[in-house]
Short mmCIF file of C-alpha atoms and ligand atoms in Angstrom, two decimals:
data_model
loop_
_atom_site.label_atom_id
_atom_site.label_comp_id
_atom_site.label_asym_id
_atom_site.label_seq_id
_atom_site.Cartn_x
_atom_site.Cartn_y
_atom_site.Cartn_z
CA MET A 1420 0.32 143.31 -24.19
CA ALA A 1421 -2.88 144.34 -22.13
CA ILE A 1422 -1.99 146.83 -19.52
CA ASP A 1423 -4.67 148.42 -17.33
CA ARG A 1424 -5.01 151.94 -15.93
CA PHE A 1425 -3.40 150.58 -12.85
CA GLY A 1426 -0.09 149.29 -14.80
CA ARG A 1427 -1.04 145.77 -14.34
CA ASN A 1428 -0.35 143.42 -17.16
CA ILE A 1429 -3.53 141.42 -17.49
CA HIS A 1430 -2.62 138.19 -19.44
CA TYR A 1431 -4.42 135.47 -17.64
CA LEU A 1432 -8.09 134.63 -18.73
CA ARG A 1433 -10.51 132.62 -16.69
CA ILE A 1434 -13.36 131.34 -18.87
CA SER A 1435 -16.46 130.03 -17.36
CA LEU A 1436 -17.54 127.22 -19.79
CA THR A 1437 -21.00 126.72 -18.24
CA ASP A 1438 -23.05 128.41 -15.24
CA HIS A 1439 -24.52 124.67 -14.51
CA CYS A 1440 -23.19 122.40 -11.74
CA ASN A 1441 -23.80 118.92 -10.71
CA LEU A 1442 -23.19 120.04 -6.90
CA ARG A 1443 -24.92 122.90 -4.88
CA CYS A 1444 -22.22 124.00 -2.52
CA VAL A 1445 -23.83 126.23 0.32
CA TYR A 1446 -21.40 129.07 -0.33
CA CYS A 1447 -21.94 129.21 -4.16
CA MET A 1448 -25.42 128.75 -5.22
CA PRO A 1449 -29.22 127.85 -3.99
CA GLU A 1450 -30.30 124.36 -4.15
CA ASP A 1451 -33.19 125.78 -6.56
CA MET A 1452 -30.60 127.33 -8.69
CA THR A 1453 -32.00 128.44 -12.13
CA PHE A 1454 -29.52 128.37 -14.98
CA ARG A 1455 -29.56 129.95 -18.38
CA PRO A 1456 -30.57 128.35 -21.63
CA ASN A 1457 -27.99 126.91 -23.71
CA GLN A 1458 -28.35 129.30 -26.49
CA GLU A 1459 -27.64 132.32 -24.28
CA LEU A 1460 -24.32 130.66 -23.45
CA LEU A 1461 -20.91 131.00 -25.48
CA GLN A 1462 -20.76 127.99 -28.08
CA ASP A 1463 -17.64 126.10 -28.80
CA ALA A 1464 -16.80 128.01 -31.88
CA GLU A 1465 -17.48 131.40 -30.01
CA ILE A 1466 -14.94 130.27 -27.15
CA LEU A 1467 -12.36 129.35 -29.49
CA HIS A 1468 -12.74 132.69 -31.40
CA LEU A 1469 -12.43 134.76 -28.35
CA ALA A 1470 -9.53 132.80 -27.18
CA ARG A 1471 -7.61 133.65 -30.32
CA LEU A 1472 -8.42 137.18 -29.81
CA PHE A 1473 -7.44 137.36 -26.35
CA ALA A 1474 -4.12 135.51 -27.05
CA ASP A 1475 -3.67 138.38 -29.82
CA LEU A 1476 -4.02 140.76 -27.05
CA GLY A 1477 -1.11 139.08 -25.28
CA PHE A 1478 -2.95 136.53 -22.85
CA ASP A 1479 -0.99 133.36 -22.50
CA LYS A 1480 -2.75 131.68 -19.69
CA ILE A 1481 -6.41 130.23 -19.46
CA ARG A 1482 -8.09 128.73 -16.89
CA LEU A 1483 -11.35 126.89 -17.41
CA THR A 1484 -14.00 127.16 -14.68
CA GLY A 1485 -17.72 127.40 -14.27
CA GLY A 1486 -20.18 126.57 -12.73
CA GLU A 1487 -18.64 123.09 -13.21
CA PRO A 1488 -16.71 122.97 -16.48
CA THR A 1489 -16.51 119.13 -16.59
CA VAL A 1490 -20.32 119.15 -17.18
CA ARG A 1491 -20.09 120.83 -20.58
CA ALA A 1492 -20.76 118.76 -23.63
CA HIS A 1493 -17.78 118.04 -25.98
CA LEU A 1494 -15.42 119.30 -23.22
CA VAL A 1495 -12.38 117.35 -24.59
CA ASP A 1496 -12.76 118.68 -28.06
CA LEU A 1497 -13.16 122.11 -26.80
CA VAL A 1498 -9.92 121.77 -24.53
CA ARG A 1499 -8.03 120.43 -27.57
CA GLY A 1500 -9.05 123.53 -29.47
CA ILE A 1501 -8.15 125.85 -26.80
CA ALA A 1502 -4.83 124.32 -26.06
CA GLY A 1503 -4.08 124.45 -29.80
CA THR A 1504 -4.57 128.47 -29.81
CA PRO A 1505 -1.25 130.00 -30.96
CA GLY A 1506 -0.06 132.24 -28.05
CA ILE A 1507 -1.80 129.96 -25.23
CA ARG A 1508 1.13 128.51 -23.17
CA HIS A 1509 -0.89 127.60 -19.85
CA LEU A 1510 -4.11 125.91 -19.94
CA SER A 1511 -5.65 124.59 -16.54
CA MET A 1512 -8.92 123.86 -14.97
CA THR A 1513 -10.72 124.55 -11.69
CA THR A 1514 -13.29 121.65 -11.19
CA ASN A 1515 -15.06 119.99 -8.09
CA GLY A 1516 -13.65 116.65 -9.41
CA VAL A 1517 -16.65 114.56 -9.46
CA LEU A 1518 -16.36 113.58 -13.01
CA LEU A 1519 -12.51 113.46 -13.31
CA ASP A 1520 -12.06 109.83 -12.74
CA ARG A 1521 -13.24 109.32 -16.42
CA LEU A 1522 -12.06 112.72 -17.89
CA ALA A 1523 -8.51 113.27 -16.45
CA GLN A 1524 -6.99 111.09 -19.07
CA PRO A 1525 -8.82 112.27 -22.12
CA LEU A 1526 -8.33 115.86 -20.83
CA ALA A 1527 -4.77 115.62 -20.29
CA GLN A 1528 -4.24 113.96 -23.80
CA ALA A 1529 -6.20 117.05 -25.34
CA GLY A 1530 -3.83 119.46 -23.87
CA LEU A 1531 -4.93 120.53 -20.31
CA GLN A 1532 -1.96 120.82 -18.19
CA ARG A 1533 -3.25 121.14 -14.70
CA VAL A 1534 -6.09 121.00 -12.43
CA ASN A 1535 -7.17 122.66 -9.15
CA ILE A 1536 -9.82 120.53 -7.41
CA SER A 1537 -12.15 121.61 -4.86
CA ILE A 1538 -12.57 119.60 -1.56
CA ASP A 1539 -13.48 121.23 1.52
CA THR A 1540 -13.41 118.57 4.07
CA LEU A 1541 -12.37 114.73 4.27
CA ASP A 1542 -15.41 113.80 6.37
CA PRO A 1543 -18.11 112.28 3.91
CA ALA A 1544 -21.16 113.65 5.92
CA LYS A 1545 -19.79 117.19 6.10
CA PHE A 1546 -18.92 116.91 2.39
CA ARG A 1547 -22.48 116.00 1.58
CA ARG A 1548 -23.74 118.89 3.73
CA LEU A 1549 -21.40 121.53 2.19
CA THR A 1550 -21.99 120.30 -1.26
CA ARG A 1551 -25.55 119.36 -0.67
CA TRP A 1552 -25.45 116.60 -3.48
CA GLY A 1553 -21.77 115.39 -3.50
CA ASP A 1554 -20.23 112.04 -2.73
CA LEU A 1555 -16.59 112.34 -1.30
CA ASP A 1556 -15.44 109.25 -2.79
CA ASP A 1557 -16.03 110.62 -6.32
CA VAL A 1558 -13.87 113.63 -5.52
CA LEU A 1559 -10.96 111.37 -4.01
CA ARG A 1560 -11.01 109.15 -7.13
CA GLY A 1561 -10.95 112.11 -9.29
CA ILE A 1562 -7.82 113.39 -7.61
CA HIS A 1563 -6.06 110.30 -8.05
CA ALA A 1564 -7.15 110.09 -11.64
CA ALA A 1565 -5.73 113.61 -12.07
CA GLU A 1566 -2.37 112.63 -10.64
CA SER A 1567 -2.20 109.47 -12.59
CA ALA A 1568 -3.03 111.59 -15.83
CA GLY A 1569 -0.12 113.88 -15.14
CA LEU A 1570 -2.43 116.96 -14.51
CA THR A 1571 0.28 118.15 -11.84
CA PRO A 1572 1.23 119.87 -9.54
CA ILE A 1573 -2.36 119.04 -8.02
CA LYS A 1574 -3.64 121.95 -6.23
CA LEU A 1575 -6.56 121.44 -3.71
CA ASN A 1576 -9.28 124.21 -3.00
CA ALA A 1577 -10.77 124.16 0.44
CA VAL A 1578 -13.13 127.12 1.25
CA ILE A 1579 -13.51 127.25 5.19
CA VAL A 1580 -16.93 128.11 6.52
CA ARG A 1581 -18.00 128.63 10.12
CA GLY A 1582 -20.44 126.23 11.09
CA TYR A 1583 -19.56 123.62 8.36
CA ASN A 1584 -15.88 122.62 8.17
CA GLU A 1585 -13.63 125.04 10.34
CA ASN A 1586 -12.49 122.00 12.24
CA ASP A 1587 -11.38 119.94 9.32
CA VAL A 1588 -8.47 122.22 8.49
CA ILE A 1589 -5.95 120.09 10.15
CA ASP A 1590 -7.01 117.05 8.46
CA LEU A 1591 -6.75 118.66 5.16
CA ALA A 1592 -3.37 120.15 5.92
CA ARG A 1593 -2.05 116.89 6.94
CA LEU A 1594 -2.48 115.55 3.28
CA THR A 1595 0.59 117.57 2.42
CA TYR A 1596 2.89 115.25 4.45
CA GLU A 1597 2.54 112.47 2.24
CA ASN A 1598 1.49 114.22 -1.17
CA PRO A 1599 3.26 116.47 -3.23
CA TRP A 1600 -0.07 118.62 -3.60
CA GLN A 1601 -0.82 122.29 -2.63
CA VAL A 1602 -3.73 122.53 -0.21
CA ARG A 1603 -5.07 126.04 -0.46
CA PHE A 1604 -7.38 127.39 2.22
CA ILE A 1605 -9.81 130.11 0.69
CA GLU A 1606 -11.68 132.68 2.70
CA MET A 1607 -15.41 132.49 2.04
CA MET A 1608 -16.52 135.36 0.17
CA PRO A 1609 -20.10 135.86 1.58
CA PHE A 1610 -21.76 136.70 -2.11
CA ALA A 1611 -24.75 139.04 -1.28
CA GLY A 1612 -27.87 137.29 -2.60
CA ALA A 1613 -26.58 134.13 -3.87
CA THR A 1614 -26.33 132.35 -0.50
CA GLU A 1615 -27.51 132.70 3.02
CA LEU A 1616 -23.93 132.71 4.33
CA GLN A 1617 -22.88 135.79 6.34
CA LEU A 1618 -19.81 137.64 6.86
CA LYS A 1619 -19.64 136.09 10.37
CA GLN A 1620 -19.14 132.74 8.93
CA VAL A 1621 -15.94 133.64 7.30
CA VAL A 1622 -12.89 131.98 8.90
CA THR A 1623 -9.92 134.29 8.26
CA ALA A 1624 -6.67 133.02 6.65
CA ALA A 1625 -5.08 133.95 9.98
CA GLN A 1626 -7.30 132.00 12.06
CA ILE A 1627 -6.88 128.96 9.76
CA HIS A 1628 -2.98 129.39 9.85
CA SER A 1629 -2.83 129.53 13.58
CA GLN A 1630 -5.12 126.45 13.98
CA ILE A 1631 -2.75 124.49 11.67
CA GLU A 1632 0.29 125.76 13.80
CA SER A 1633 -1.32 124.86 17.00
CA GLY A 1634 -2.04 121.46 15.80
CA LEU A 1635 0.95 120.62 13.69
CA GLY A 1636 3.56 122.87 14.53
CA ARG A 1637 5.31 125.98 12.86
CA LEU A 1638 4.79 126.64 9.17
CA GLU A 1639 7.90 127.47 7.16
CA ILE A 1640 7.54 130.26 4.52
CA VAL A 1641 7.90 129.23 0.93
CA ASN A 1642 8.78 131.33 -1.83
CA GLY A 1643 10.02 134.24 0.60
CA GLY A 1644 6.55 135.06 1.47
CA ARG A 1645 5.84 136.23 -1.98
CA LEU A 1646 2.39 135.50 -3.70
CA ASP A 1647 2.05 132.36 -5.84
CA GLY A 1648 -0.95 133.51 -7.98
CA GLU A 1649 -3.30 134.37 -5.27
CA ALA A 1650 -1.91 132.03 -2.49
CA ARG A 1651 0.59 132.60 0.12
CA LEU A 1652 2.64 129.47 0.68
CA PHE A 1653 4.05 127.54 3.65
CA ARG A 1654 5.26 124.14 4.37
CA LEU A 1655 4.83 121.69 7.40
CA PRO A 1656 8.31 120.63 8.23
CA GLY A 1657 9.28 117.71 6.42
CA ALA A 1658 5.92 117.62 4.16
CA LEU A 1659 6.08 116.79 0.37
CA GLY A 1660 3.38 119.19 -0.56
CA GLU A 1661 2.61 122.91 0.36
CA ILE A 1662 -0.07 124.89 2.29
CA GLY A 1663 -1.74 128.14 0.59
CA PHE A 1664 -3.76 130.76 2.02
CA ILE A 1665 -5.95 132.79 -0.20
CA SER A 1666 -7.13 135.66 1.77
CA SER A 1667 -9.58 137.35 -0.62
CA VAL A 1668 -11.67 138.96 2.27
CA THR A 1669 -9.06 140.02 4.97
CA GLN A 1670 -5.92 140.85 2.74
CA PRO A 1671 -7.29 141.41 -1.12
CA PHE A 1672 -4.25 140.97 -3.62
CA CYS A 1673 -5.59 143.23 -6.20
CA ALA A 1674 -2.30 145.05 -6.85
CA ALA A 1675 -0.96 141.63 -8.02
CA CYS A 1676 -3.89 140.57 -10.15
CA THR A 1677 -3.21 139.65 -13.74
CA ARG A 1678 -6.65 138.18 -14.60
CA ALA A 1679 -9.77 138.92 -16.57
CA ARG A 1680 -12.86 136.77 -16.69
CA LEU A 1681 -15.08 135.73 -19.40
CA THR A 1682 -18.77 134.69 -18.09
CA ALA A 1683 -20.40 131.91 -19.68
CA ASP A 1684 -22.83 134.10 -21.29
CA GLY A 1685 -19.93 136.00 -22.88
CA ARG A 1686 -19.19 138.86 -20.83
CA LEU A 1687 -15.88 140.44 -19.82
CA ARG A 1688 -15.64 140.88 -16.26
CA LEU A 1689 -12.46 142.42 -14.86
CA CYS A 1690 -13.06 141.64 -11.23
CA LEU A 1691 -15.34 138.97 -9.24
CA LEU A 1692 -16.50 141.49 -6.86
CA ARG A 1693 -17.46 144.17 -9.37
CA GLU A 1694 -20.57 144.44 -11.18
CA GLY A 1695 -19.24 146.05 -14.19
CA GLU A 1696 -19.28 143.73 -17.29
CA VAL A 1697 -18.87 144.24 -21.08
CA ASP A 1698 -20.90 142.16 -23.34
CA LEU A 1699 -18.84 140.37 -25.86
CA LEU A 1700 -21.20 137.90 -27.25
CA THR A 1701 -23.71 140.29 -29.04
CA PRO A 1702 -21.24 142.05 -31.09
CA LEU A 1703 -19.61 138.64 -31.65
CA ARG A 1704 -22.88 137.28 -32.89
CA ALA A 1705 -23.57 140.32 -35.00
N1 SAM B 2489 -17.03 123.98 -9.67
C1 SAM B 2489 -15.90 124.12 -9.66
C2 SAM B 2489 -15.37 123.93 -8.40
O1 SAM B 2489 -16.06 124.07 -7.48
O2 SAM B 2489 -14.01 123.91 -8.24
C3 SAM B 2489 -15.31 125.58 -10.54
C4 SAM B 2489 -15.90 126.68 -9.94
S1 SAM B 2489 -16.11 127.29 -8.47
C5 SAM B 2489 -17.06 128.79 -8.57
C6 SAM B 2489 -14.26 128.01 -8.35
C7 SAM B 2489 -13.85 128.08 -6.77
O3 SAM B 2489 -14.45 128.92 -6.27
C8 SAM B 2489 -13.89 126.78 -6.10
O4 SAM B 2489 -12.58 126.44 -5.42
C9 SAM B 2489 -14.88 127.16 -5.04
O5 SAM B 2489 -14.80 126.41 -3.88
C10 SAM B 2489 -14.66 128.55 -4.93
N2 SAM B 2489 -15.87 129.34 -4.33
C11 SAM B 2489 -17.20 129.16 -4.71
N3 SAM B 2489 -17.91 130.06 -4.13
C12 SAM B 2489 -16.91 130.59 -3.23
C13 SAM B 2489 -17.21 131.80 -2.26
N4 SAM B 2489 -18.38 132.21 -1.83
N5 SAM B 2489 -16.11 132.09 -1.65
C14 SAM B 2489 -14.81 131.54 -1.78
N6 SAM B 2489 -14.75 130.74 -2.89
C15 SAM B 2489 -15.82 130.28 -3.45
FE1 SF4 B 2490 -20.76 123.87 -8.31
FE2 SF4 B 2490 -18.13 124.67 -7.84
FE3 SF4 B 2490 -20.22 126.10 -7.25
FE4 SF4 B 2490 -19.74 124.05 -5.84
S1 SF4 B 2490 -18.30 125.77 -5.87
S2 SF4 B 2490 -21.64 124.68 -6.69
S3 SF4 B 2490 -18.86 122.57 -7.47
S4 SF4 B 2490 -19.59 125.78 -8.98
#
């Protein structure tokens, strides 16, 4: 078991499969983003090797992320290899959903269990403005493909940004009436340097919560108010799905954190918001 100096059992590894992406969300990266050359990124065999080492340390849960994980070449074979790693019991992916229409089925067959799909608005024009390059229909098709492939329960991630989609919260919350999905509202983290967005554009979880209650009625607490991963869960009366709030900015959940991150270029990072990293790729290649 990997216990850190704060007594937390770190057993959940997020592996960034690539820094590349087929979208350019305004809160994530600039439009003229430059990416690292392929040879500086972890190769498939290196990822599988590290997955085995982390599993030996007691890690049992892996989430594949990015950049956009679905743009990685040979993704299905890589997922099959990770899913087959002894000790890994949970394997999921966070994706923008654009390529899921054709990938959901093969990924599920390869051993992927679940997906989180990012969708910040149901308005096609606002979706294009937020993602710069995205087509909302691709993502909607991706969500349905994931559901048909059994990559469930489906969780949808919505980052709310003032000036972009703060008025779309109710429509997103309404999705839970008819669908057994978890719609999770995420406070935007204004990454210094990476984007031009500012702290004043953060919409807090409390503001989103009260917007939903004013529009749709009182939210019922799910799970006794305990965190489910990083989200606090609620339900609209009679809804099939749940609504989650991820308040990384206003109510950090560091004490309950169980995760470590492996960057696409092979660095171990213990926290998204700290600069400290340990290079694993150089010693691995040596
Ligand atoms: N490309 C995939 C996607 O968009 O789902 C996976 C990688 S993305 C970095 C993972 C999650 O982080 C997405 O839900 C995205 O919306 C969220 N995210 C990106 N930038 C963020 C920011 N500045 N603040 C909060 N969440 C952010
Ligand atoms: Fe790409 Fe995901 Fe970042 Fe959007 S949030 S630019 S989809 S990596």
